[in-house]
XYZ file of C-alpha atoms in Angstrom:
586
model
C -101.841 44.355 251.738
C -100.983 40.795 252.817
C -103.272 37.833 253.372
C -103.283 38.344 257.128
C -104.538 41.875 256.656
C -107.395 40.627 254.520
C -108.224 37.973 257.068
C -108.730 40.678 259.662
C -111.642 41.979 257.606
C -110.010 45.113 256.186
C -111.935 46.603 253.275
C -110.069 45.541 250.115
C -111.249 46.338 246.607
C -111.088 42.908 244.857
C -110.490 44.552 241.486
C -107.223 46.068 242.691
C -105.685 42.602 243.180
C -106.159 41.484 239.569
C -102.966 41.897 237.576
C -101.747 40.903 234.119
C -99.320 37.972 234.049
C -96.901 38.821 231.189
C -95.937 35.142 230.820
C -99.482 33.928 230.137
C -101.229 37.070 228.884
C -103.993 36.400 231.431
C -105.347 38.317 234.416
C -104.776 36.680 237.797
C -105.731 37.358 241.385
C -102.231 38.028 242.816
C -101.757 37.284 246.523
C -98.570 36.978 248.566
C -96.689 33.639 248.342
C -97.772 32.686 251.864
C -101.394 33.578 251.356
C -103.973 30.852 251.859
C -106.467 29.863 249.153
C -108.422 32.951 248.131
C -111.961 32.594 249.427
C -115.083 32.837 247.314
C -117.571 35.640 248.053
C -119.683 34.565 250.981
C -123.317 33.763 250.117
C -125.670 36.551 251.058
C -128.336 36.008 253.646
C -132.011 35.550 252.719
C -133.541 38.550 250.975
C -137.139 39.725 250.973
C -138.850 37.648 248.276
C -142.328 39.106 248.530
C -143.902 39.138 245.071
C -144.994 42.730 245.309
C -141.797 44.082 246.800
C -139.810 46.055 244.195
C -136.599 44.676 245.708
C -137.838 41.053 245.793
C -135.445 38.365 244.597
C -136.457 35.814 241.983
C -135.111 32.303 241.858
C -132.765 31.925 238.937
C -133.345 28.899 236.721
C -130.148 29.739 234.854
C -127.964 29.813 237.944
C -124.837 27.761 237.310
C -124.887 24.369 239.076
C -121.912 23.060 241.010
C -119.551 21.291 238.653
C -118.858 17.609 239.440
C -115.441 16.840 240.832
C -114.861 20.427 242.004
C -113.272 20.714 245.436
C -115.113 22.964 247.859
C -113.226 25.967 249.217
C -111.549 25.268 252.540
C -113.073 28.289 254.200
C -115.073 31.404 253.488
C -114.641 34.877 254.904
C -117.997 36.609 255.607
C -118.456 39.858 253.704
C -115.632 39.166 251.225
C -117.088 39.923 247.771
C -114.003 38.967 245.764
C -113.428 36.650 242.800
C -111.732 33.315 243.534
C -108.015 32.747 243.041
C -106.808 31.144 239.820
C -105.573 27.531 239.852
C -102.256 27.259 241.618
C -99.400 25.023 240.595
C -100.217 21.399 241.280
C -103.951 21.903 241.385
C -106.171 19.823 239.020
C -106.496 21.148 235.478
C -109.635 23.152 234.844
C -112.086 22.189 232.093
C -111.393 23.885 228.731
C -113.100 27.181 228.073
C -112.790 28.489 231.636
C -109.447 30.242 231.273
C -109.190 33.986 231.002
C -108.093 35.734 227.843
C -106.310 39.011 227.412
C -108.464 41.342 225.299
C -107.104 41.573 221.774
C -105.734 45.013 220.980
C -107.473 46.945 218.254
C -110.618 44.833 218.350
C -113.934 46.550 218.828
C -115.802 45.100 221.763
C -118.832 44.209 219.690
C -120.046 41.673 222.222
C -120.182 43.910 225.246
C -123.413 45.515 226.450
C -124.044 49.220 226.183
C -125.387 48.811 229.689
C -123.610 47.173 232.595
C -125.145 43.701 232.345
C -123.128 42.942 229.211
C -119.875 43.635 231.004
C -120.401 40.352 232.813
C -119.740 38.469 229.568
C -116.155 39.760 229.635
C -115.929 39.341 233.379
C -116.735 35.624 233.223
C -113.721 35.091 230.980
C -111.469 37.164 233.233
C -112.355 35.380 236.491
C -110.927 32.071 235.279
C -110.900 29.368 237.972
C -114.047 29.473 240.050
C -115.620 32.083 237.796
C -118.897 30.213 237.891
C -119.014 30.723 241.657
C -118.605 34.444 241.157
C -121.593 34.306 238.809
C -123.621 32.810 241.638
C -122.620 35.787 243.756
C -123.746 38.187 240.998
C -126.997 36.251 240.606
C -127.702 36.985 244.256
C -127.258 40.702 243.553
C -130.087 40.749 241.004
C -133.463 42.154 241.977
C -136.419 41.250 239.786
C -140.163 41.866 239.853
C -142.936 40.244 237.867
C -143.724 41.480 234.379
C -147.368 40.479 235.079
C -147.767 39.276 231.504
C -147.235 42.783 230.120
C -144.122 41.900 228.110
C -143.627 39.809 224.996
C -142.106 37.124 227.197
C -138.556 38.411 226.820
C -136.219 39.438 224.014
C -135.273 36.995 221.248
C -131.897 36.844 219.521
C -133.327 36.678 215.999
C -135.794 39.559 216.362
C -135.765 43.281 217.019
C -135.440 44.114 220.730
C -137.482 46.632 222.719
C -136.273 47.362 226.266
C -138.115 49.801 228.533
C -135.632 51.759 230.691
C -137.234 53.446 233.690
C -135.546 55.938 235.994
C -137.514 56.342 239.210
C -137.404 59.315 241.552
C -137.775 57.176 244.672
C -135.555 58.651 247.409
C -134.276 55.403 248.915
C -130.676 54.633 249.806
C -127.998 56.404 251.779
C -127.347 59.994 250.783
C -130.628 60.534 248.919
C -132.705 61.956 251.758
C -132.123 65.570 250.767
C -133.441 65.335 247.216
C -136.836 66.800 246.354
C -139.959 64.966 247.519
C -138.848 62.680 250.324
C -142.204 60.862 250.265
C -142.164 60.013 246.559
C -143.554 56.565 245.790
C -141.101 56.266 242.948
C -142.720 57.445 239.738
C -141.598 56.891 236.134
C -139.619 60.110 236.159
C -137.317 59.248 233.246
C -138.461 56.675 230.701
C -136.787 55.549 227.486
C -137.977 52.898 225.048
C -134.802 51.433 223.557
C -135.419 49.765 220.190
C -132.565 47.732 218.690
C -132.993 46.674 215.067
C -133.331 43.050 214.055
C -129.961 43.122 212.281
C -128.367 45.023 215.235
C -127.075 47.705 212.853
C -128.911 50.567 214.558
C -131.017 51.519 217.546
C -133.422 54.245 218.633
C -133.766 55.511 222.203
C -137.190 57.153 222.452
C -137.662 59.389 225.510
C -141.180 59.618 226.934
C -141.880 62.897 228.782
C -143.010 62.353 232.352
C -145.661 65.085 231.988
C -147.214 63.584 228.840
C -150.972 63.106 229.206
C -151.856 59.471 228.495
C -154.462 56.826 229.213
C -153.189 54.312 231.768
C -154.906 50.922 231.256
C -156.105 48.552 233.961
C -153.036 46.751 235.312
C -153.191 43.172 236.658
C -150.449 43.192 239.299
C -148.976 40.412 241.433
C -149.207 41.126 245.165
C -146.860 40.164 248.012
C -148.966 37.124 248.930
C -148.895 35.828 245.355
C -152.424 36.897 244.532
C -153.298 39.170 241.634
C -154.952 42.560 241.924
C -156.205 44.633 239.018
C -155.227 48.252 239.614
C -157.791 50.448 237.845
C -156.546 52.566 234.979
C -157.147 56.262 234.492
C -157.658 58.561 231.527
C -155.964 61.902 231.042
C -153.209 61.081 233.550
C -149.544 62.085 233.610
C -147.336 59.364 232.238
C -145.111 59.279 235.333
C -148.051 58.062 237.475
C -147.995 54.762 235.571
C -145.456 53.712 238.220
C -145.776 54.058 241.995
C -149.216 55.635 242.035
C -151.927 53.376 243.552
C -149.471 50.485 243.866
C -148.556 50.370 240.186
C -145.396 48.431 239.327
C -143.096 48.655 236.269
C -145.354 46.208 234.436
C -148.044 48.913 234.459
C -145.621 51.384 232.883
C -144.948 48.720 230.280
C -148.692 48.387 229.528
C -149.001 52.167 229.303
C -146.179 52.335 226.742
C -147.861 49.627 224.673
C -151.142 51.539 224.805
C -149.396 54.764 223.818
C -147.070 53.586 221.046
C -148.410 50.258 219.844
C -144.996 48.767 220.693
C -144.943 45.955 223.267
C -141.662 45.935 225.218
C -139.742 42.693 225.628
C -138.234 43.576 229.009
C -137.799 46.427 231.467
C -134.958 47.740 233.630
C -135.500 50.154 236.517
C -132.804 52.403 238.001
C -133.035 54.673 241.037
C -130.838 57.578 242.167
C -128.121 55.245 243.445
C -127.756 53.623 240.001
C -126.617 56.918 238.469
C -124.064 57.432 241.227
C -122.606 53.934 241.363
C -122.439 53.284 237.615
C -120.672 56.550 236.833
C -118.192 55.980 239.632
C -117.536 52.449 238.403
C -116.334 53.720 235.005
C -114.366 56.591 236.505
C -116.837 59.291 235.476
C -118.382 60.449 232.197
C -117.707 63.601 230.186
C -120.486 66.163 229.715
C -120.564 69.608 228.149
C -122.325 72.805 229.239
C -122.771 75.784 226.976
C -123.181 78.109 229.964
C -122.563 78.293 233.694
C -125.130 76.390 235.783
C -125.841 76.844 239.473
C -129.068 75.010 240.369
C -129.744 74.838 244.132
C -132.628 72.382 243.587
C -130.508 69.686 241.937
C -127.237 70.795 243.630
C -125.493 71.146 240.258
C -122.869 73.920 240.214
C -120.615 73.798 237.153
C -119.074 76.456 234.911
C -119.367 76.497 231.151
C -117.278 73.872 229.359
C -116.491 70.153 229.436
C -116.420 68.249 232.720
C -115.945 64.683 233.914
C -118.624 63.924 236.479
C -119.489 60.954 238.667
C -121.387 60.051 241.813
C -123.383 62.865 243.416
C -122.389 65.326 240.700
C -123.635 62.974 237.964
C -126.966 62.635 239.756
C -127.225 66.416 240.011
C -126.551 66.697 236.267
C -129.384 64.369 235.209
C -131.793 65.955 237.673
C -131.239 69.633 236.870
C -133.827 71.410 234.728
C -134.416 74.955 235.990
C -131.104 76.214 234.595
C -131.250 74.728 231.087
C -133.418 75.437 228.070
C -136.899 76.566 229.029
C -136.484 75.177 232.527
C -138.883 72.251 232.061
C -138.797 68.480 231.788
C -138.241 68.534 228.010
C -135.002 70.454 228.519
C -133.919 67.988 231.187
C -134.552 65.118 228.761
C -131.913 66.565 226.437
C -129.434 66.645 229.335
C -130.227 63.037 230.173
C -129.751 61.982 226.564
C -126.344 63.684 226.524
C -125.444 61.930 229.767
C -126.492 58.480 228.502
C -124.608 59.004 225.238
C -121.467 59.768 227.206
C -121.979 56.797 229.532
C -122.357 54.468 226.557
C -119.206 55.790 224.928
C -117.376 55.252 228.209
C -118.686 51.703 228.562
C -117.512 50.806 225.061
C -114.124 52.499 225.336
C -110.913 50.492 225.483
C -110.104 52.144 228.814
C -113.102 50.342 230.286
C -113.038 47.079 228.346
C -109.362 46.354 229.092
C -109.544 47.241 232.780
C -110.349 44.312 235.113
C -110.813 46.835 237.922
C -113.551 48.701 236.056
C -115.143 45.509 234.742
C -115.537 44.019 238.198
C -116.845 47.279 239.641
C -119.355 47.517 236.792
C -120.539 43.956 237.317
C -121.089 44.644 241.017
C -122.667 48.070 240.512
C -124.870 46.999 237.619
C -126.337 43.942 239.275
C -126.904 45.839 242.523
C -128.303 49.044 241.027
C -130.829 47.776 238.478
C -134.192 46.138 239.055
C -135.210 43.955 236.114
C -138.319 42.067 235.062
C -138.841 38.391 235.811
C -137.698 37.434 232.293
C -134.205 38.852 233.019
C -133.677 37.385 236.468
C -130.247 35.778 236.003
C -126.749 36.698 234.916
C -126.986 34.293 231.987
C -130.033 36.102 230.628
C -128.470 39.513 231.185
C -125.288 38.303 229.518
C -127.234 37.117 226.455
C -128.977 40.480 226.220
C -125.633 42.213 226.588
C -124.126 40.183 223.764
C -126.949 41.333 221.467
C -126.877 45.003 222.453
C -123.096 45.106 222.388
C -123.105 44.522 218.614
C -124.393 48.048 218.134
C -122.118 50.919 217.103
C -122.920 54.062 219.113
C -122.879 56.224 215.980
C -126.019 54.383 214.876
C -127.801 54.894 218.196
C -130.248 57.765 217.868
C -131.788 59.631 220.806
C -135.101 61.335 220.171
C -138.212 62.326 222.119
C -141.872 61.635 221.428
C -143.145 64.703 219.536
C -145.423 66.677 221.870
C -147.132 70.064 222.139
C -148.319 72.048 225.142
C -151.616 70.846 226.556
C -154.230 73.146 224.956
C -156.603 72.540 227.883
C -154.295 74.380 230.305
C -153.939 78.110 230.765
C -150.764 77.650 232.801
C -148.753 75.129 230.807
C -147.670 72.220 232.980
C -148.300 69.141 230.848
C -147.967 68.105 227.193
C -149.978 66.009 224.746
C -149.002 64.055 221.641
C -148.251 66.005 218.512
C -150.691 64.041 216.371
C -149.056 65.296 213.170
C -145.673 63.722 214.015
C -145.887 61.166 216.844
C -147.745 58.411 214.923
C -145.052 58.430 212.236
C -142.305 58.058 214.852
C -144.137 55.083 216.356
C -144.553 53.553 212.880
C -140.832 53.909 212.186
C -139.938 51.986 215.335
C -142.636 49.346 214.848
C -141.348 48.743 211.326
C -137.690 48.615 212.409
C -136.698 51.676 210.371
C -133.392 53.326 211.285
C -133.252 56.993 212.309
C -129.659 57.115 211.035
C -128.049 56.341 207.697
C -127.587 52.587 207.487
C -124.485 50.898 206.143
C -124.040 50.171 202.458
C -124.876 46.506 203.013
C -128.231 47.380 204.575
C -128.934 49.724 201.672
C -128.322 46.882 199.241
C -130.635 44.595 201.190
C -133.370 47.217 201.231
C -132.939 47.700 197.503
C -133.292 43.947 196.944
C -136.528 43.887 198.914
C -137.884 46.913 197.058
C -137.067 45.170 193.745
C -139.831 42.651 194.441
C -142.304 45.359 193.521
C -140.659 46.091 190.180
C -141.720 44.310 187.008
C -144.844 43.430 185.074
C -148.160 43.234 186.893
C -150.849 40.743 185.979
C -154.408 42.017 185.392
C -156.515 42.048 188.541
C -158.841 39.490 186.990
C -155.975 36.951 186.878
C -154.948 37.329 190.529
C -155.825 34.188 192.484
C -155.469 34.490 196.276
C -156.636 32.938 199.540
C -157.147 35.393 202.439
C -156.396 34.418 206.045
C -156.911 36.400 209.241
C -153.642 36.238 211.169
C -154.250 38.762 213.948
C -156.359 41.464 212.283
C -159.714 42.481 213.806
C -162.497 39.927 213.453
C -164.174 40.072 210.056
C -161.146 41.566 208.289
C -160.703 38.647 205.884
C -164.333 38.869 204.729
C -164.317 42.655 204.395
C -161.083 42.485 202.401
C -162.533 39.772 200.167
C -165.617 41.881 199.427
C -163.487 44.963 198.723
C -161.166 43.056 196.372
C -164.004 41.421 194.440
C -166.405 44.370 194.225
C -164.087 47.389 194.075
C -160.828 46.022 192.652
C -161.911 43.302 190.233
C -159.982 40.505 191.972
C -162.692 37.912 191.373
C -160.514 34.845 191.926
C -160.175 35.417 195.662
C -161.623 33.562 198.629
C -161.864 33.750 202.436
C -159.840 30.904 203.964
C -160.660 31.703 207.616
C -158.121 32.086 210.396
C -154.372 31.543 210.012
C -152.650 28.859 212.132
C -150.779 31.580 214.047
C -150.948 35.344 214.488
C -148.501 37.590 212.666
C -147.306 41.056 213.592
C -147.307 42.141 209.950
C -149.398 41.331 206.905
C -147.650 39.045 204.402
C -148.244 37.834 200.866
C -146.642 34.489 200.000
C -146.325 33.444 196.378
C -144.480 31.079 194.057
C -141.927 32.378 191.501
C -144.386 31.971 188.606
C -146.915 34.113 190.511
C -144.640 37.150 190.884
C -146.673 39.225 188.396
C -149.865 38.450 190.334
C -148.124 39.321 193.606
C -146.978 42.688 192.264
C -150.530 43.522 191.160
C -152.038 42.568 194.532
C -149.291 44.447 196.409
C -150.083 47.518 194.327
C -153.801 47.223 195.142
C -153.256 46.663 198.863
C -150.379 49.097 199.323
C -147.976 46.387 200.479
C -144.248 47.027 200.794
C -141.585 44.760 199.347
C -140.840 43.439 202.839
C -144.415 42.106 203.072
C -143.895 39.991 199.950
C -142.562 36.530 200.760
C -141.327 34.456 197.820
C -142.172 30.841 198.590
C -144.713 28.313 197.417
C -148.264 28.466 196.126
C -151.189 26.727 197.802
C -154.257 25.051 196.387
C -157.564 26.914 196.606
C -161.035 25.418 197.019
C -161.195 24.706 193.279
C -157.901 22.824 193.298
C -156.008 25.607 191.523
C -152.707 27.203 192.615
C -153.170 30.422 194.596
C -151.189 32.931 196.646
C -151.707 33.357 200.413
C -152.516 36.765 201.901
C -152.313 36.714 205.713
C -153.694 39.811 207.427
C -151.508 40.601 210.463
C -151.926 42.792 213.511
C -150.832 45.807 211.468
C -153.882 45.528 209.170
C -155.870 48.762 209.374
C -158.787 47.990 207.104
C -159.571 47.179 203.484
C -158.069 49.805 201.211
C -155.747 51.296 203.850
C -152.139 51.228 202.652
C -149.699 49.056 204.597
C -146.523 50.602 203.206
C -144.459 51.746 206.233
C -142.238 54.856 206.212
C -138.708 54.122 205.041
C -136.859 56.920 206.846
C -137.259 59.329 209.736
C -138.707 62.744 208.870
C -136.197 65.590 208.694
C -138.057 67.745 211.223
C -137.775 65.221 214.094
C -135.231 66.485 216.624
C -132.617 63.814 217.273
C -128.997 63.199 218.190
C -126.632 60.241 217.991
C -124.626 58.726 220.825
C -121.257 59.304 219.174
C -121.530 63.098 219.235
C -121.141 65.565 222.098
C -123.830 68.264 222.281
C -123.313 71.036 224.819
C -126.385 71.874 226.897
C -127.497 75.494 226.856
C-alpha cells in the first residue's frame, strides 16, 4: 500500500509497516520513497471524565511533555493510530537513548510484563523517533477510576506487590449482546489476587470464587459530581456483588478482599468480555487443552477433546463455560480460567511475541484499551514500571490456587460456598508473609537458612533480657498487656512500656545489638518470633540509662503469648498448579 492509499483513509494496520533494517539491526516504519512524513496518531476527542463513570479518563501526571527543539509534524491524518516514522536522512539527530534496539537472541525477556502493560516498555524502544508521542496516544487509551483510598497507595518497587485482577460480566461492547444476562451491572465474576514476592522470585495467583459468602464493608465511593457517597455494606453476601451492586465500584471489591484475607491490594485492574477477545487476538491465540469433547450452548463453546489454539470469541467462550466441565459449577470454571491465564502468560513471554513488532504494537493498543485501572496506575509510565517488576518473574514459579471453600451448610440446594476455616487462614498467612507456593531457587534457600540461623545459639536467662516495648500498629493496650505477661508469666523483669512507635509496622520486629544476640534468642523463643522478625542493629538506652533491645509490636500482633512464627511452606493438600504446565480440563 502506498502513501496515497493511506492518505485516502484506508484501514492500515500500523504494525504491518514495521520492518527490520538489516544494516542497522533496528525496526523502522517503512514507507515508499515518495511518501510524505508519517503522521502521528491523531489526538482523541474529549472523553467522559465523570468521577463515577467506570470508563472515566484520569489526567496523567506522568504524561511525557513535549521535548524542546522538536519540530511539530507538518500534518495529521484523523483516525490514524500509527507510530511516527523514524528520522530520515538529513533530519536533526535524536537525543541518545531514543533509538530502537533489536532484541538480543537467547535472552529471557525478564523486564516484560506478564500482562499487556509491560509490553509497552519494549514498544517504547521500538518506536524510536517520536516514540514519546506514541506514548501520549497510549495514555489517552487508558481508563482509570478512583481507588477511593482502598489501596495501599500503589505498588512499590522494593516491596511485595498485590494486584487485584477483576473480570466483570458486564455485557458492553459490540458482539456481546447475546451473552447471558444482558442487564448485568457488571459484577466481580472472576477475581484473582496476584501476589508477587518482594524478591520477584515467585508469585501466587489466588482465585476468589464469585459465590463465596462474605461480609462486604461500607464503601466510601467517589460520585460523578466529585462528591463522596458511602455505600452501605452487607453481611452474608455473595462476593461478586462487591462490584456493580448498589453502585459499588472496584474499590469496594478491593475493600472486600482486604476484609476477607487481611491483604490490602496495591492496585486493581478490571477487564470485561472484550479484553479476553482483543488480548488473545493480539498474541495470535493461546493454546488450551480439553480432556473431553465440550459442546456448551450457554457459553457457545464447541470443541473436541485435545489441544486447541483459541482467540477472540472462542477464547471468551472457553473462559465462560462451566456446565460441561467438572461438576458444572463456578469452581470448575475457575480451573479453566487458570489454565487459560497460564497459557496467555506463556504466550506473552514467548520469543514469538517479544520479537514481533506487529504483536507488540497490537498488545499495547489492546491492553490500554481493554483494561480499566485504578487511579494509581493512570499512565503508561506507571504501567510500564509495574510491567518491569512483574516481568522479572519466571512462569514456573507462578502458582495458581483457589481460596479453600466448602459448600454452604445453611443451604439445602447448594448454590454458594463458605470459607474452609481449617485451610483458608493458612493460605492467607502464607501470602501475607510472602511465602512461596513453589520450590524457591537455591539462592533463596540459602537466604532463608541465614535468617533462620539467627535463632540458633545460646539463650540468655529470661531474667537477663532487657527490652523496651513499643506499639507499632497493634491494638491499643498491646504494649502494656505484653509487658505484664512478660514480667508476671515469663520472668522478663527488665522490660518496660515505651509507648507508641514513631511509625506503624506491618510485622512485629525485635532489634538488637550483636552483644545482645543471646537475649534476642531468648525473647524470640518466648514470643514465638521467626528469624525474619529479628533485626540485628543497635541497642537503645532504657529509662535507667542501660542498653536495651527494642520490641515493636506490628499489625500482625495477635496478643500476648500468641506465636508470631509464620508458615514457611504451602500445605501439601492445597490444590494448585503452576503457569509453566499444561493441565487438560475434564
